[in-house]
Coordinates of C-alpha atoms and ligand atoms in Angstrom, one line a residue:
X1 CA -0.5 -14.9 8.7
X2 CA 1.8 -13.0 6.7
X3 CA 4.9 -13.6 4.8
X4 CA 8.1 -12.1 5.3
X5 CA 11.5 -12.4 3.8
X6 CA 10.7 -13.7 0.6
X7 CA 13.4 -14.9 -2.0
X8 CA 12.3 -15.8 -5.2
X9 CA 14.2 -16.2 -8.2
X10 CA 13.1 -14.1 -11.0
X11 CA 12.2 -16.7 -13.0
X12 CA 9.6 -17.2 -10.6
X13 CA 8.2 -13.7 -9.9
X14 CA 8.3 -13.3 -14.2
X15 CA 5.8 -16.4 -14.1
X16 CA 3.6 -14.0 -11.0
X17 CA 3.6 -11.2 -12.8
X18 CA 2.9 -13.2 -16.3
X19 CA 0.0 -14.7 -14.8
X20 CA -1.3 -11.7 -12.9
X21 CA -0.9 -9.1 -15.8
X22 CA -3.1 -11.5 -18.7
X23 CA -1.2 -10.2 -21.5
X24 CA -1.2 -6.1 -20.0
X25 CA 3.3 -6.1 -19.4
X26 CA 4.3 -4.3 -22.2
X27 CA 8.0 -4.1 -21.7
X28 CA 10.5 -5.8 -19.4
X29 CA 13.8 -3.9 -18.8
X30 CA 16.4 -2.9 -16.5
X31 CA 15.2 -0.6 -14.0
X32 CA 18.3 1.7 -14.4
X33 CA 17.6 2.4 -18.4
X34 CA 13.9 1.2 -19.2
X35 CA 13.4 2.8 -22.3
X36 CA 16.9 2.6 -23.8
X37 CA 17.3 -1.4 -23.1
X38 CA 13.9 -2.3 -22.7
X39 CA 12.6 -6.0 -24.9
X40 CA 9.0 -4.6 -26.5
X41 CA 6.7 -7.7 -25.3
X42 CA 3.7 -5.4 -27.2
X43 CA 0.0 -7.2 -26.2
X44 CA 1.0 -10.8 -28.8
X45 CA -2.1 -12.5 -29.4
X46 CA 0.1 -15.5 -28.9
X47 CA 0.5 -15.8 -25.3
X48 CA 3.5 -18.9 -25.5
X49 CA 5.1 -16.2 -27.8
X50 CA 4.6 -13.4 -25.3
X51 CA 5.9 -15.5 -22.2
X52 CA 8.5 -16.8 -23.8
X53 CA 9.8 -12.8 -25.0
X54 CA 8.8 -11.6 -21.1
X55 CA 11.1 -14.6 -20.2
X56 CA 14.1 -13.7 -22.4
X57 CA 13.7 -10.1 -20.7
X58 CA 13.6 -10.7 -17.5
X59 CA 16.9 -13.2 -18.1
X60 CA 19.0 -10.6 -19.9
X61 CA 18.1 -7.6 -17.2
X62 CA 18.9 -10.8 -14.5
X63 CA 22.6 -11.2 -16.6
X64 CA 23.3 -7.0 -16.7
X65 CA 22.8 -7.3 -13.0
X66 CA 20.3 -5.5 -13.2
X67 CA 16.5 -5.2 -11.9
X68 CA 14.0 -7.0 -13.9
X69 CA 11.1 -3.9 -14.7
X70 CA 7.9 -3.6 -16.0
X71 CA 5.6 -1.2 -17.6
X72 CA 2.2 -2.6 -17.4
X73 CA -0.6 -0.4 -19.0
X74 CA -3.9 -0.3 -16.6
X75 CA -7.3 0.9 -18.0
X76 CA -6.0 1.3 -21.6
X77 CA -4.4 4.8 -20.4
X78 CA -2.3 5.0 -16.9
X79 CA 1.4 2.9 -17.0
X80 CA 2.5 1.9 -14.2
X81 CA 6.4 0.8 -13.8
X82 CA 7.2 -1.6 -11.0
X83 CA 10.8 -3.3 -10.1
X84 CA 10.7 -6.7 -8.5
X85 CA 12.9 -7.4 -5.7
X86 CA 12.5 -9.9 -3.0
X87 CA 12.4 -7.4 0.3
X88 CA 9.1 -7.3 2.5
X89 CA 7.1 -5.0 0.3
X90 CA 4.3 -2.5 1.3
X91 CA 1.8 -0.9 -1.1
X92 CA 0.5 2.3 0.5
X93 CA -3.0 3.4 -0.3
X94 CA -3.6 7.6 0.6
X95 CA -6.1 10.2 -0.4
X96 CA -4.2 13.4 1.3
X97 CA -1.1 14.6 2.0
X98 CA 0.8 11.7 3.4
X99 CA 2.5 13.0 6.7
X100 CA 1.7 9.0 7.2
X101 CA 3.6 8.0 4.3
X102 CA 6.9 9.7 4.9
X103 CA 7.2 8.3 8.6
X104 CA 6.7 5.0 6.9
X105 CA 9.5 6.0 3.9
X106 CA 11.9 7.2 6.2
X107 CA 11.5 4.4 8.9
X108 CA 12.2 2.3 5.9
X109 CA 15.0 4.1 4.3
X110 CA 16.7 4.3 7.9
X111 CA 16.3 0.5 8.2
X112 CA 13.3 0.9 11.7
X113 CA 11.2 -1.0 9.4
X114 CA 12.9 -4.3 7.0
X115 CA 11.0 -3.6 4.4
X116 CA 10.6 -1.0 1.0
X117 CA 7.7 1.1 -0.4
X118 CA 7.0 -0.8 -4.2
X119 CA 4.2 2.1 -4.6
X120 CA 1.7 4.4 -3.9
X121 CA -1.5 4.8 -5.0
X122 CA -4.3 7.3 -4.8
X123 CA -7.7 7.7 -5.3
X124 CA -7.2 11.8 -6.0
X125 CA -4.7 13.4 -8.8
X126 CA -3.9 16.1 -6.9
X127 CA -2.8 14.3 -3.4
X128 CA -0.1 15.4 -1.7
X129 CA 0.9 11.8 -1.1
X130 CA 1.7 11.1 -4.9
X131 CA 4.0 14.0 -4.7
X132 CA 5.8 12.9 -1.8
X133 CA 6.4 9.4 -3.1
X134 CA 7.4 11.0 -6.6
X135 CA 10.1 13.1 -4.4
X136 CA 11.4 9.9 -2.7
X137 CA 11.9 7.7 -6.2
X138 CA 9.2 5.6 -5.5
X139 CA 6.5 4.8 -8.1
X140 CA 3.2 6.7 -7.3
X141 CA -0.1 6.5 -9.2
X142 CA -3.3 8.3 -9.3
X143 CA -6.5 5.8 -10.5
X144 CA -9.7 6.9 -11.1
X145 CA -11.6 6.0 -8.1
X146 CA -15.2 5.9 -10.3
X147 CA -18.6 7.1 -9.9
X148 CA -19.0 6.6 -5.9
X149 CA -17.8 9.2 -3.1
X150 CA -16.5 6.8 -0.4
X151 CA -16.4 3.2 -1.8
X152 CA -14.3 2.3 -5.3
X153 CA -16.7 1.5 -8.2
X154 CA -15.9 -2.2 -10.3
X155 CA -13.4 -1.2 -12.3
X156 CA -11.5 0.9 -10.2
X157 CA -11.4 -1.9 -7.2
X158 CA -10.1 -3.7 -10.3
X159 CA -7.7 -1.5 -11.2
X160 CA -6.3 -1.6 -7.9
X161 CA -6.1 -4.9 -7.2
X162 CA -4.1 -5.5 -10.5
X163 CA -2.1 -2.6 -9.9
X164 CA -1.1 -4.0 -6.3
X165 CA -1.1 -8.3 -7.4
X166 CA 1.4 -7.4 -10.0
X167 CA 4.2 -6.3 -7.3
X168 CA 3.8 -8.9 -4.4
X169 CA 3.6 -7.0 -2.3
X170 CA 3.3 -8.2 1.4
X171 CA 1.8 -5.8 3.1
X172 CA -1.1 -2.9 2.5
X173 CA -0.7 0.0 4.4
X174 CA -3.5 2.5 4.1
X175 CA -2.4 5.8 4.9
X176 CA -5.3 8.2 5.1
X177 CA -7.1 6.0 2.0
X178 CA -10.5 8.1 2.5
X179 CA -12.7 5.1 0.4
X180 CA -14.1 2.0 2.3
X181 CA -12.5 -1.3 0.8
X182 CA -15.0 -3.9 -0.3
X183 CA -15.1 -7.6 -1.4
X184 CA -12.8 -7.9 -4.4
X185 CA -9.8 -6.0 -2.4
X186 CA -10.5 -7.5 0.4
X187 CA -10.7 -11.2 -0.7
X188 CA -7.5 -10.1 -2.6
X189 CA -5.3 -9.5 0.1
X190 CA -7.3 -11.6 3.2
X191 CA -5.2 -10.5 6.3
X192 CA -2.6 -8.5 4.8
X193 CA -4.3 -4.8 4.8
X194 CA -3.5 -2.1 7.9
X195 CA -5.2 1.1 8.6
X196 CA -4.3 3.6 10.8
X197 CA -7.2 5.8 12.5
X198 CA -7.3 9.1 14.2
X199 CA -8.8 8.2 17.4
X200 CA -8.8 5.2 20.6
X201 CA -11.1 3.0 19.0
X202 CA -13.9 1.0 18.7
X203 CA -13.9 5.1 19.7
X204 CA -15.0 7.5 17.2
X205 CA -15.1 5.1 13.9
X206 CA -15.4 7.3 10.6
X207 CA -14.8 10.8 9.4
X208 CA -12.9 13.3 11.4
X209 CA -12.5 11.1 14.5
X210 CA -10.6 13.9 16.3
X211 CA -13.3 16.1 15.8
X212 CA -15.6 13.9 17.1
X213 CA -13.7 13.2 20.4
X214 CA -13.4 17.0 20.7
X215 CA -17.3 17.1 20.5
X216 CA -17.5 14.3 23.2
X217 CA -15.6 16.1 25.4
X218 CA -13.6 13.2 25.8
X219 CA -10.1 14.3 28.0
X220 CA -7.6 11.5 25.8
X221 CA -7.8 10.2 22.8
X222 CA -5.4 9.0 19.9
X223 CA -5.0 6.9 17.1
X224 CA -5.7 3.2 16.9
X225 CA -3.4 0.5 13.5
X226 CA -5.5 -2.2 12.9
X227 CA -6.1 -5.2 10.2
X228 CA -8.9 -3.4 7.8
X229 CA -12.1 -6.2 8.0
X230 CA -15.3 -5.5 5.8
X231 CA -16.8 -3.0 8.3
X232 CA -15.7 0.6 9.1
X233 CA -12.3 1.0 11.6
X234 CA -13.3 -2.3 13.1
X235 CA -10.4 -4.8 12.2
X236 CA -8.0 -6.5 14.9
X237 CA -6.1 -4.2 16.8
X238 CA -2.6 -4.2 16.4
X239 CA -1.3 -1.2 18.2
X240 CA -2.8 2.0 20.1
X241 CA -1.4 5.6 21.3
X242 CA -2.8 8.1 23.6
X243 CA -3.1 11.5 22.6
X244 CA -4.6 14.1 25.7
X245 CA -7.1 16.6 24.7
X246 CA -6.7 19.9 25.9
X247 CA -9.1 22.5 27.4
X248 CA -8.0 25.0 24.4
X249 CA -7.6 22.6 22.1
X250 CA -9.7 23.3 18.1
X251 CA -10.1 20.2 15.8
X252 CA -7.0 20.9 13.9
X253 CA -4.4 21.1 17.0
X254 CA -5.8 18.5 18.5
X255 CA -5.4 16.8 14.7
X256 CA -2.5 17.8 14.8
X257 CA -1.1 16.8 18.0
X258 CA -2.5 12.8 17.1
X259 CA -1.0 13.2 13.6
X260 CA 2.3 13.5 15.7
X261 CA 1.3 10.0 17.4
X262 CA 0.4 8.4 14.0
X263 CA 4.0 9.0 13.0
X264 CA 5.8 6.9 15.8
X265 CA 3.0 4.3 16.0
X266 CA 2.6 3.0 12.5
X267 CA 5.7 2.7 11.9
X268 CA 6.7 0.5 15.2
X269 CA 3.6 -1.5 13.9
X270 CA 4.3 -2.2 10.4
X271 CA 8.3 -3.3 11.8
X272 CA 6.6 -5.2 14.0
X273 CA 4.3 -7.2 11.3
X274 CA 7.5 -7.6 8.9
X275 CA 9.7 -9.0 11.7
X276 CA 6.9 -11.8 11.9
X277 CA 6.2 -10.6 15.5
X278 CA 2.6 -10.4 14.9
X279 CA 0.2 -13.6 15.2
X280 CA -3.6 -12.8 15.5
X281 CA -5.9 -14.9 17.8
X282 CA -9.9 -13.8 17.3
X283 CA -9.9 -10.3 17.7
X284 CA -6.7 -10.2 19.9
X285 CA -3.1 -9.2 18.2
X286 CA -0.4 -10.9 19.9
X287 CA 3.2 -9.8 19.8
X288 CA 6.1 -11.9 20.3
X289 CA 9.2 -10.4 20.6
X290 CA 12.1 -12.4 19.6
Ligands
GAR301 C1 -4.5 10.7 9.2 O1 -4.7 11.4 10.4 C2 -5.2 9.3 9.3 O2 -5.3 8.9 10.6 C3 -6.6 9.7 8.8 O3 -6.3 10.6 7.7 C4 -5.1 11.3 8.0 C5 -4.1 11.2 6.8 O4 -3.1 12.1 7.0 N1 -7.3 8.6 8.4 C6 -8.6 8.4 8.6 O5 -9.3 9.3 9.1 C7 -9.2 7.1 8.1 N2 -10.4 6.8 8.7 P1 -1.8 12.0 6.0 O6 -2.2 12.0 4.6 O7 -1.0 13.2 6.4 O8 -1.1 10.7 6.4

């Protein structure tokens, strides 16, 4: 269901990201010097012309040694610079501060998980998330979610989805993402998007799950990865953790002591998914171990 350990040459991923950008790459360059060494492909309104200059680019960045790069323009406005490489590649999707996000970084950077962050995106400017990834090197993008307050209108889903095509990536991680994904996205990357939610579910689905369990007066509760289907919280379950609730216990130290859970469970899940461990059957989520 999902690919790991890919190896393409460049030649290959310049023809992916060719086909997937329609004319939007603006430059290809080394990722070490982009501006300096970059080869102007500027919007030709011959496209043989323009492959054939995106080509030559991603050869002599491929001679230097170095990483092919490119700035694509999205929306007429944001750039967005990407590096190919051929590791297992998240996208992670987060609306807040991304406690999420640096578990995920730093299981990657200390090798828990095979895989890399290729980029972050968010739905809000001022996330926390955006600065975190900024912090850790990794490209990090704010796009204007649109006119709704808990889906993505057209051409933000749009955005998006060419935002995240032009890297193949592997995997979507959502990381607190606070908007429900719909067709396009979905359809886009069909078995290849995680969530992680604050609470045991089919438990406590939607907004401030812990809050809700506190309310219930539930005595454990926790968070829940799963695939992300078209409905709210209610994809295949891939992993769970317990979290007790606590006779003094307010929403945010109970929120607090899941948030702690999150942090050891979505990592071990997303290392489990780009090991290949992970087969889906129905709703069930088998796990080999090999
Ligand atoms: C996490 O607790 C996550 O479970 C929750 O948002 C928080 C994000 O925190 N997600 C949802 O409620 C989705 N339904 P973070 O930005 O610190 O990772």
């Amino acid at each position: 269901m999902i690919r790991r350990g890919r190896a393409l040459p460049w030649e290959k991923q310049y023809e992916t990201v060719a086909k997937a950008s329609e004319g939007r790459v603006i430059r290809a360059s080394d990722s070490s010097n982009a501006s300096k060494m970059g080869t102007r492909v500027t919007r030709p309104s011959d496209k043989k012309l323009f492959r054939e200059k995106l080509r030559r680019a991603v050869l002599s960045a491929t001679k230097a040694k170095c990483i092919p790069t490119f700035q694509l323009v999205l929306n007429g406005h944001s750039a967005i610079q990407v590096a190919m490489g051929n590791k297992f590649r998240l996208g992670v999707l987060g609306s807040g501060k991304g406690s999420n996000f640096v578990a995920i970084a730093i299981a990657c950077a200390m090798g828990k998980i095979p895989a890399e962050v290729g980029i972050v995106l968010s739905d809000d400017e001022s996330a926390g998330i955006l600065t975190r990834a900024s912090e850790r090197k990794i490209a990090a993008h704010f796009i204007p979610p649109g006119k709704f307050r808990t889906k993505l209108d057209e051409d933000a889903e749009r955005a998006f989805v060419g935002a995240l095509q032009m890297l193949q990536l592997d995997l979507i991680v959502l990381a607190g993402f606070m908007r429900v994904l719909k067709g396009e996205f979905l359809r886009a990357f069909e078995g290849r998007i995680v969530n992680i939610h604050p609470s045991l579910l089919p438990s406590f689905p939607g907004l401030e799950a812990w809050k809700q369990a506190l309310d219930h007066g539930v005595k454990l509760t926790g968070c829940t990865v799963h695939f992300v289907d078209a409905g709210v919280d209610s994809g295949a379950i891939i992993g769970q953790q317990s979290v007790p609730v606590l006779d003094n216990d307010t929403p945010e130290i109970l929120h607090h002591r899941i948030q702690g859970a999150e942090h050891e469970l979505y990592p071990k899940c997303i290392a489990a998914i780009a090991r290949g461990e992970i087969s889906v059957a129905g709703r069930r989520v088998i796990r080999k171990i090999s």
